[in-house]
Amino acid sequence: NTASLIGDGDNVLGSASATVEVNCYTPSITKGNDSLAFVRTSEWTIEKSVSPESHDLFVGDSADSVWTISVDETETDSDFVATGTITVYNPNPSQALEVTISHTGPDADGSTLIAPAAIGNTSGSASVVWTRSDVGAVVGETLNNTASFALFGIDYAGYVDYSYSLDDASFVNPEVAVADNRNSELSKSGITGDASWTYIETFSCGDSAEHTNVASLTGDAGAELGTASATVEVNCYTPSITKTATDFAYTRTFDWDITKTVDVASHEMTVGGSATSNYSVAVTKDAGTDSGFVAGGVITVSNPHPTATLVATLSDPGAVLGTTAISVAPNGSQAITWSREDGDVNPGSAINSASFAAFGITYGDDVTYSYGEPTELIDDSIVVSDTNTAFGNDQTVSAGSAWNYP
């Protein structure tokens, strides 16, 4: 600034000046991101299934079912937290700078920072740590965070862009294990992500039963995350055979003897005289001779299976069968006739057996029988005739008899 002294005639009589030096300092603010963290939690479900779920089998038969275990993973990210440092720089060498921070994260908003005066060539600075919870953040998505202050009508701002990556994550149940109580081939560990596997099991039919399989899912530190089960129902059906003896036949043949005697076999007489002789006729009957013993009856095969036909071959040593082919419909039965020739001698108490085999098991039944009265009598009665009219009419007899006549 210059002051001049002016005299007459605008003559400059003298001047003097002074100078004011104004140094302007522009503060600044920076925002840094020091760390990012979030939690990735794996939610797991487990399913157990089997196909087919039931078997209807004959005893001794077998069938396969396929067990399937499926695990499904759903990842959920939460607890996103970003932290960093807000720094205010003051280049003024003589005057401290006091500002109030405006921050989009709650932990630094409204903070008062006092940046000291700059010393030498080093700017004075002050810092505050900021923390921000990024609710709903998405991994890989760029987020923007701003810190600012106002001074003498001028706004100063610092920006930071950041994004979360898997390097920032803490994992909950990132891998799981499955333990199966029925077969070790269904147990697995180190499972990461959706998975499914199967196992074939053969069920042999002894007794009807339910076979339940339980799979357990465990996560971090062996914590149980769930279980799943499936059941195979095995229904066993036992065929049966019964044998009855209802028909008996044999023949009894009787043998007869006849004798005829006379008390006086010779007479000496004059012509015109007479004499008497007495005749005797006798017949005897024996006890009879039996022959042609034949027994018979019915063999019944029953099939309790609700859906399958029973097919087998019938065996009955020594008997003549109506058929040897067994083919019994579900829930049905088949009657097969049998007969057996026991020869010409009464066997007394006889045993006859019938059997068939199905799925490695033999089914059989015995019948004990004995013969009653003969079904056919030959010569049970006879007719006795005599050429001598004194005998009279023919005589029918069924037992030993005798006749006398003169």
PDB file of N, CA, C and O in Angstrom, residues 33 35-40 77-83 130-145 161-170:
ATOM      1  N   ASN A  33      -9.184 -46.901   4.123  1.00  0.00           N
ATOM      2  CA  ASN A  33      -9.858 -48.133   4.541  1.00  0.00           C
ATOM      3  C   ASN A  33      -8.779 -49.107   5.012  1.00  0.00           C
ATOM      4  O   ASN A  33      -7.946 -49.542   4.241  1.00  0.00           O
ATOM      5  N   SER A  35      -9.462 -52.037   7.106  1.00  0.00           N
ATOM      6  CA  SER A  35      -9.847 -53.454   7.156  1.00  0.00           C
ATOM      7  C   SER A  35     -11.314 -53.614   6.812  1.00  0.00           C
ATOM      8  O   SER A  35     -12.132 -52.720   7.030  1.00  0.00           O
ATOM      9  N   LEU A  36     -11.604 -54.795   6.259  1.00  0.00           N
ATOM     10  CA  LEU A  36     -12.975 -55.184   5.949  1.00  0.00           C
ATOM     11  C   LEU A  36     -13.210 -56.566   6.564  1.00  0.00           C
ATOM     12  O   LEU A  36     -12.315 -57.416   6.577  1.00  0.00           O
ATOM     13  N   ALA A  37     -14.413 -56.776   7.035  1.00  0.00           N
ATOM     14  CA  ALA A  37     -14.738 -58.083   7.604  1.00  0.00           C
ATOM     15  C   ALA A  37     -16.238 -58.346   7.457  1.00  0.00           C
ATOM     16  O   ALA A  37     -17.055 -57.424   7.532  1.00  0.00           O
ATOM     17  N   PHE A  38     -16.547 -59.627   7.222  1.00  0.00           N
ATOM     18  CA  PHE A  38     -17.945 -60.043   7.239  1.00  0.00           C
ATOM     19  C   PHE A  38     -17.983 -61.531   7.559  1.00  0.00           C
ATOM     20  O   PHE A  38     -16.952 -62.218   7.583  1.00  0.00           O
ATOM     21  N   VAL A  39     -19.179 -62.027   7.827  1.00  0.00           N
ATOM     22  CA  VAL A  39     -19.362 -63.429   8.187  1.00  0.00           C
ATOM     23  C   VAL A  39     -20.181 -64.105   7.080  1.00  0.00           C
ATOM     24  O   VAL A  39     -21.252 -63.612   6.713  1.00  0.00           O
ATOM     25  N   ARG A  40     -19.653 -65.209   6.579  1.00  0.00           N
ATOM     26  CA  ARG A  40     -20.405 -66.012   5.622  1.00  0.00           C
ATOM     27  C   ARG A  40     -20.841 -67.296   6.343  1.00  0.00           C
ATOM     28  O   ARG A  40     -20.024 -68.132   6.721  1.00  0.00           O
ATOM     29  N   ASP A  77     -24.497 -64.029   3.802  1.00  0.00           N
ATOM     30  CA  ASP A  77     -23.458 -63.102   4.258  1.00  0.00           C
ATOM     31  C   ASP A  77     -24.072 -62.076   5.199  1.00  0.00           C
ATOM     32  O   ASP A  77     -25.170 -61.549   4.956  1.00  0.00           O
ATOM     33  N   SER A  78     -23.368 -61.779   6.285  1.00  0.00           N
ATOM     34  CA  SER A  78     -23.888 -60.838   7.284  1.00  0.00           C
ATOM     35  C   SER A  78     -22.728 -60.178   8.017  1.00  0.00           C
ATOM     36  O   SER A  78     -21.558 -60.524   7.800  1.00  0.00           O
ATOM     37  N   ASP A  79     -23.104 -59.241   8.879  1.00  0.00           N
ATOM     38  CA  ASP A  79     -22.137 -58.564   9.760  1.00  0.00           C
ATOM     39  C   ASP A  79     -20.994 -57.931   8.967  1.00  0.00           C
ATOM     40  O   ASP A  79     -19.808 -58.050   9.312  1.00  0.00           O
ATOM     41  N   PHE A  80     -21.342 -57.223   7.892  1.00  0.00           N
ATOM     42  CA  PHE A  80     -20.331 -56.495   7.119  1.00  0.00           C
ATOM     43  C   PHE A  80     -19.856 -55.288   7.916  1.00  0.00           C
ATOM     44  O   PHE A  80     -20.657 -54.413   8.300  1.00  0.00           O
ATOM     45  N   VAL A  81     -18.579 -55.202   8.166  1.00  0.00           N
ATOM     46  CA  VAL A  81     -18.017 -54.091   8.936  1.00  0.00           C
ATOM     47  C   VAL A  81     -16.745 -53.615   8.235  1.00  0.00           C
ATOM     48  O   VAL A  81     -15.843 -54.421   7.960  1.00  0.00           O
ATOM     49  N   ALA A  82     -16.705 -52.300   7.958  1.00  0.00           N
ATOM     50  CA  ALA A  82     -15.513 -51.683   7.380  1.00  0.00           C
ATOM     51  C   ALA A  82     -14.929 -50.715   8.407  1.00  0.00           C
ATOM     52  O   ALA A  82     -15.664 -50.015   9.111  1.00  0.00           O
ATOM     53  N   THR A  83     -13.619 -50.660   8.537  1.00  0.00           N
ATOM     54  CA  THR A  83     -12.951 -49.722   9.445  1.00  0.00           C
ATOM     55  C   THR A  83     -11.813 -49.049   8.700  1.00  0.00           C
ATOM     56  O   THR A  83     -11.271 -49.583   7.720  1.00  0.00           O
ATOM     57  N   TRP A 130     -12.709 -44.705  11.940  1.00  0.00           N
ATOM     58  CA  TRP A 130     -14.126 -44.841  11.575  1.00  0.00           C
ATOM     59  C   TRP A 130     -14.501 -46.315  11.407  1.00  0.00           C
ATOM     60  O   TRP A 130     -13.704 -47.141  11.028  1.00  0.00           O
ATOM     61  N   THR A 131     -15.728 -46.594  11.736  1.00  0.00           N
ATOM     62  CA  THR A 131     -16.284 -47.941  11.557  1.00  0.00           C
ATOM     63  C   THR A 131     -17.672 -47.808  10.953  1.00  0.00           C
ATOM     64  O   THR A 131     -18.448 -46.953  11.362  1.00  0.00           O
ATOM     65  N   ARG A 132     -17.929 -48.684  10.026  1.00  0.00           N
ATOM     66  CA  ARG A 132     -19.238 -48.617   9.376  1.00  0.00           C
ATOM     67  C   ARG A 132     -19.790 -50.028   9.189  1.00  0.00           C
ATOM     68  O   ARG A 132     -19.089 -50.937   8.738  1.00  0.00           O
ATOM     69  N   SER A 133     -21.036 -50.211   9.576  1.00  0.00           N
ATOM     70  CA  SER A 133     -21.741 -51.480   9.333  1.00  0.00           C
ATOM     71  C   SER A 133     -22.494 -51.366   8.020  1.00  0.00           C
ATOM     72  O   SER A 133     -23.412 -50.543   7.890  1.00  0.00           O
ATOM     73  N   ASP A 134     -22.089 -52.193   7.075  1.00  0.00           N
ATOM     74  CA  ASP A 134     -22.682 -52.134   5.736  1.00  0.00           C
ATOM     75  C   ASP A 134     -23.787 -53.187   5.622  1.00  0.00           C
ATOM     76  O   ASP A 134     -23.617 -54.252   5.010  1.00  0.00           O
ATOM     77  N   VAL A 135     -24.920 -52.879   6.227  1.00  0.00           N
ATOM     78  CA  VAL A 135     -26.040 -53.814   6.185  1.00  0.00           C
ATOM     79  C   VAL A 135     -26.500 -54.011   4.741  1.00  0.00           C
ATOM     80  O   VAL A 135     -26.710 -53.044   4.010  1.00  0.00           O
ATOM     81  N   GLY A 136     -26.645 -55.271   4.350  1.00  0.00           N
ATOM     82  CA  GLY A 136     -27.119 -55.568   3.001  1.00  0.00           C
ATOM     83  C   GLY A 136     -26.058 -55.488   1.940  1.00  0.00           C
ATOM     84  O   GLY A 136     -26.380 -55.542   0.743  1.00  0.00           O
ATOM     85  N   ALA A 137     -24.792 -55.350   2.334  1.00  0.00           N
ATOM     86  CA  ALA A 137     -23.725 -55.295   1.334  1.00  0.00           C
ATOM     87  C   ALA A 137     -23.644 -56.604   0.571  1.00  0.00           C
ATOM     88  O   ALA A 137     -24.059 -57.660   1.047  1.00  0.00           O
ATOM     89  N   VAL A 138     -23.088 -56.507  -0.626  1.00  0.00           N
ATOM     90  CA  VAL A 138     -22.922 -57.664  -1.488  1.00  0.00           C
ATOM     91  C   VAL A 138     -21.445 -57.811  -1.806  1.00  0.00           C
ATOM     92  O   VAL A 138     -20.777 -56.832  -2.165  1.00  0.00           O
ATOM     93  N   VAL A 139     -20.957 -59.044  -1.664  1.00  0.00           N
ATOM     94  CA  VAL A 139     -19.546 -59.292  -1.943  1.00  0.00           C
ATOM     95  C   VAL A 139     -19.240 -58.910  -3.392  1.00  0.00           C
ATOM     96  O   VAL A 139     -19.971 -59.289  -4.314  1.00  0.00           O
ATOM     97  N   GLY A 140     -18.166 -58.124  -3.559  1.00  0.00           N
ATOM     98  CA  GLY A 140     -17.753 -57.695  -4.889  1.00  0.00           C
ATOM     99  C   GLY A 140     -18.359 -56.374  -5.327  1.00  0.00           C
ATOM    100  O   GLY A 140     -17.922 -55.805  -6.330  1.00  0.00           O
ATOM    101  N   GLU A 141     -19.347 -55.902  -4.613  1.00  0.00           N
ATOM    102  CA  GLU A 141     -19.989 -54.635  -4.969  1.00  0.00           C
ATOM    103  C   GLU A 141     -19.175 -53.468  -4.395  1.00  0.00           C
ATOM    104  O   GLU A 141     -18.747 -53.497  -3.240  1.00  0.00           O
ATOM    105  N   THR A 142     -18.960 -52.441  -5.199  1.00  0.00           N
ATOM    106  CA  THR A 142     -18.176 -51.279  -4.766  1.00  0.00           C
ATOM    107  C   THR A 142     -19.040 -50.352  -3.922  1.00  0.00           C
ATOM    108  O   THR A 142     -20.148 -49.978  -4.329  1.00  0.00           O
ATOM    109  N   LEU A 143     -18.528 -50.018  -2.740  1.00  0.00           N
ATOM    110  CA  LEU A 143     -19.204 -49.098  -1.835  1.00  0.00           C
ATOM    111  C   LEU A 143     -18.393 -47.809  -1.739  1.00  0.00           C
ATOM    112  O   LEU A 143     -17.162 -47.824  -1.868  1.00  0.00           O
ATOM    113  N   ASN A 144     -19.080 -46.690  -1.489  1.00  0.00           N
ATOM    114  CA  ASN A 144     -18.416 -45.393  -1.357  1.00  0.00           C
ATOM    115  C   ASN A 144     -18.689 -44.843   0.031  1.00  0.00           C
ATOM    116  O   ASN A 144     -19.808 -44.882   0.527  1.00  0.00           O
ATOM    117  N   ASN A 145     -17.631 -44.296   0.631  1.00  0.00           N
ATOM    118  CA  ASN A 145     -17.751 -43.731   1.968  1.00  0.00           C
ATOM    119  C   ASN A 145     -17.073 -42.369   1.973  1.00  0.00           C
ATOM    120  O   ASN A 145     -15.970 -42.217   1.439  1.00  0.00           O
ATOM    121  N   ASP A 161     -13.335 -45.728  -1.789  1.00  0.00           N
ATOM    122  CA  ASP A 161     -14.139 -46.798  -2.405  1.00  0.00           C
ATOM    123  C   ASP A 161     -13.561 -48.145  -1.958  1.00  0.00           C
ATOM    124  O   ASP A 161     -12.336 -48.321  -1.909  1.00  0.00           O
ATOM    125  N   TYR A 162     -14.451 -49.068  -1.658  1.00  0.00           N
ATOM    126  CA  TYR A 162     -13.982 -50.387  -1.231  1.00  0.00           C
ATOM    127  C   TYR A 162     -15.041 -51.427  -1.594  1.00  0.00           C
ATOM    128  O   TYR A 162     -16.200 -51.108  -1.838  1.00  0.00           O
ATOM    129  N   SER A 163     -14.615 -52.652  -1.601  1.00  0.00           N
ATOM    130  CA  SER A 163     -15.543 -53.770  -1.840  1.00  0.00           C
ATOM    131  C   SER A 163     -15.065 -54.969  -1.028  1.00  0.00           C
ATOM    132  O   SER A 163     -13.869 -55.160  -0.813  1.00  0.00           O
ATOM    133  N   TYR A 164     -16.031 -55.751  -0.596  1.00  0.00           N
ATOM    134  CA  TYR A 164     -15.724 -56.927   0.200  1.00  0.00           C
ATOM    135  C   TYR A 164     -15.392 -58.098  -0.723  1.00  0.00           C
ATOM    136  O   TYR A 164     -16.002 -58.288  -1.786  1.00  0.00           O
ATOM    137  N   SER A 165     -14.433 -58.897  -0.306  1.00  0.00           N
ATOM    138  CA  SER A 165     -14.075 -60.120  -1.036  1.00  0.00           C
ATOM    139  C   SER A 165     -14.020 -61.273  -0.043  1.00  0.00           C
ATOM    140  O   SER A 165     -14.087 -61.075   1.179  1.00  0.00           O
ATOM    141  N   LEU A 166     -13.894 -62.503  -0.583  1.00  0.00           N
ATOM    142  CA  LEU A 166     -13.847 -63.682   0.286  1.00  0.00           C
ATOM    143  C   LEU A 166     -12.637 -63.662   1.219  1.00  0.00           C
ATOM    144  O   LEU A 166     -12.637 -64.340   2.245  1.00  0.00           O
ATOM    145  N   ASP A 167     -11.628 -62.864   0.849  1.00  0.00           N
ATOM    146  CA  ASP A 167     -10.471 -62.750   1.748  1.00  0.00           C
ATOM    147  C   ASP A 167     -10.845 -62.066   3.057  1.00  0.00           C
ATOM    148  O   ASP A 167     -10.103 -62.168   4.039  1.00  0.00           O
ATOM    149  N   ASP A 168     -11.967 -61.355   3.063  1.00  0.00           N
ATOM    150  CA  ASP A 168     -12.385 -60.625   4.259  1.00  0.00           C
ATOM    151  C   ASP A 168     -13.348 -61.439   5.125  1.00  0.00           C
ATOM    152  O   ASP A 168     -13.810 -60.959   6.161  1.00  0.00           O
ATOM    153  N   ALA A 169     -13.656 -62.636   4.688  1.00  0.00           N
ATOM    154  CA  ALA A 169     -14.741 -63.383   5.331  1.00  0.00           C
ATOM    155  C   ALA A 169     -14.241 -64.254   6.476  1.00  0.00           C
ATOM    156  O   ALA A 169     -13.129 -64.790   6.450  1.00  0.00           O
ATOM    157  N   SER A 170     -15.120 -64.392   7.460  1.00  0.00           N
ATOM    158  CA  SER A 170     -15.017 -65.453   8.458  1.00  0.00           C
ATOM    159  C   SER A 170     -16.141 -66.446   8.142  1.00  0.00           C
ATOM    160  O   SER A 170     -17.283 -66.033   7.919  1.00  0.00           O
TER     161      SER A 170
END
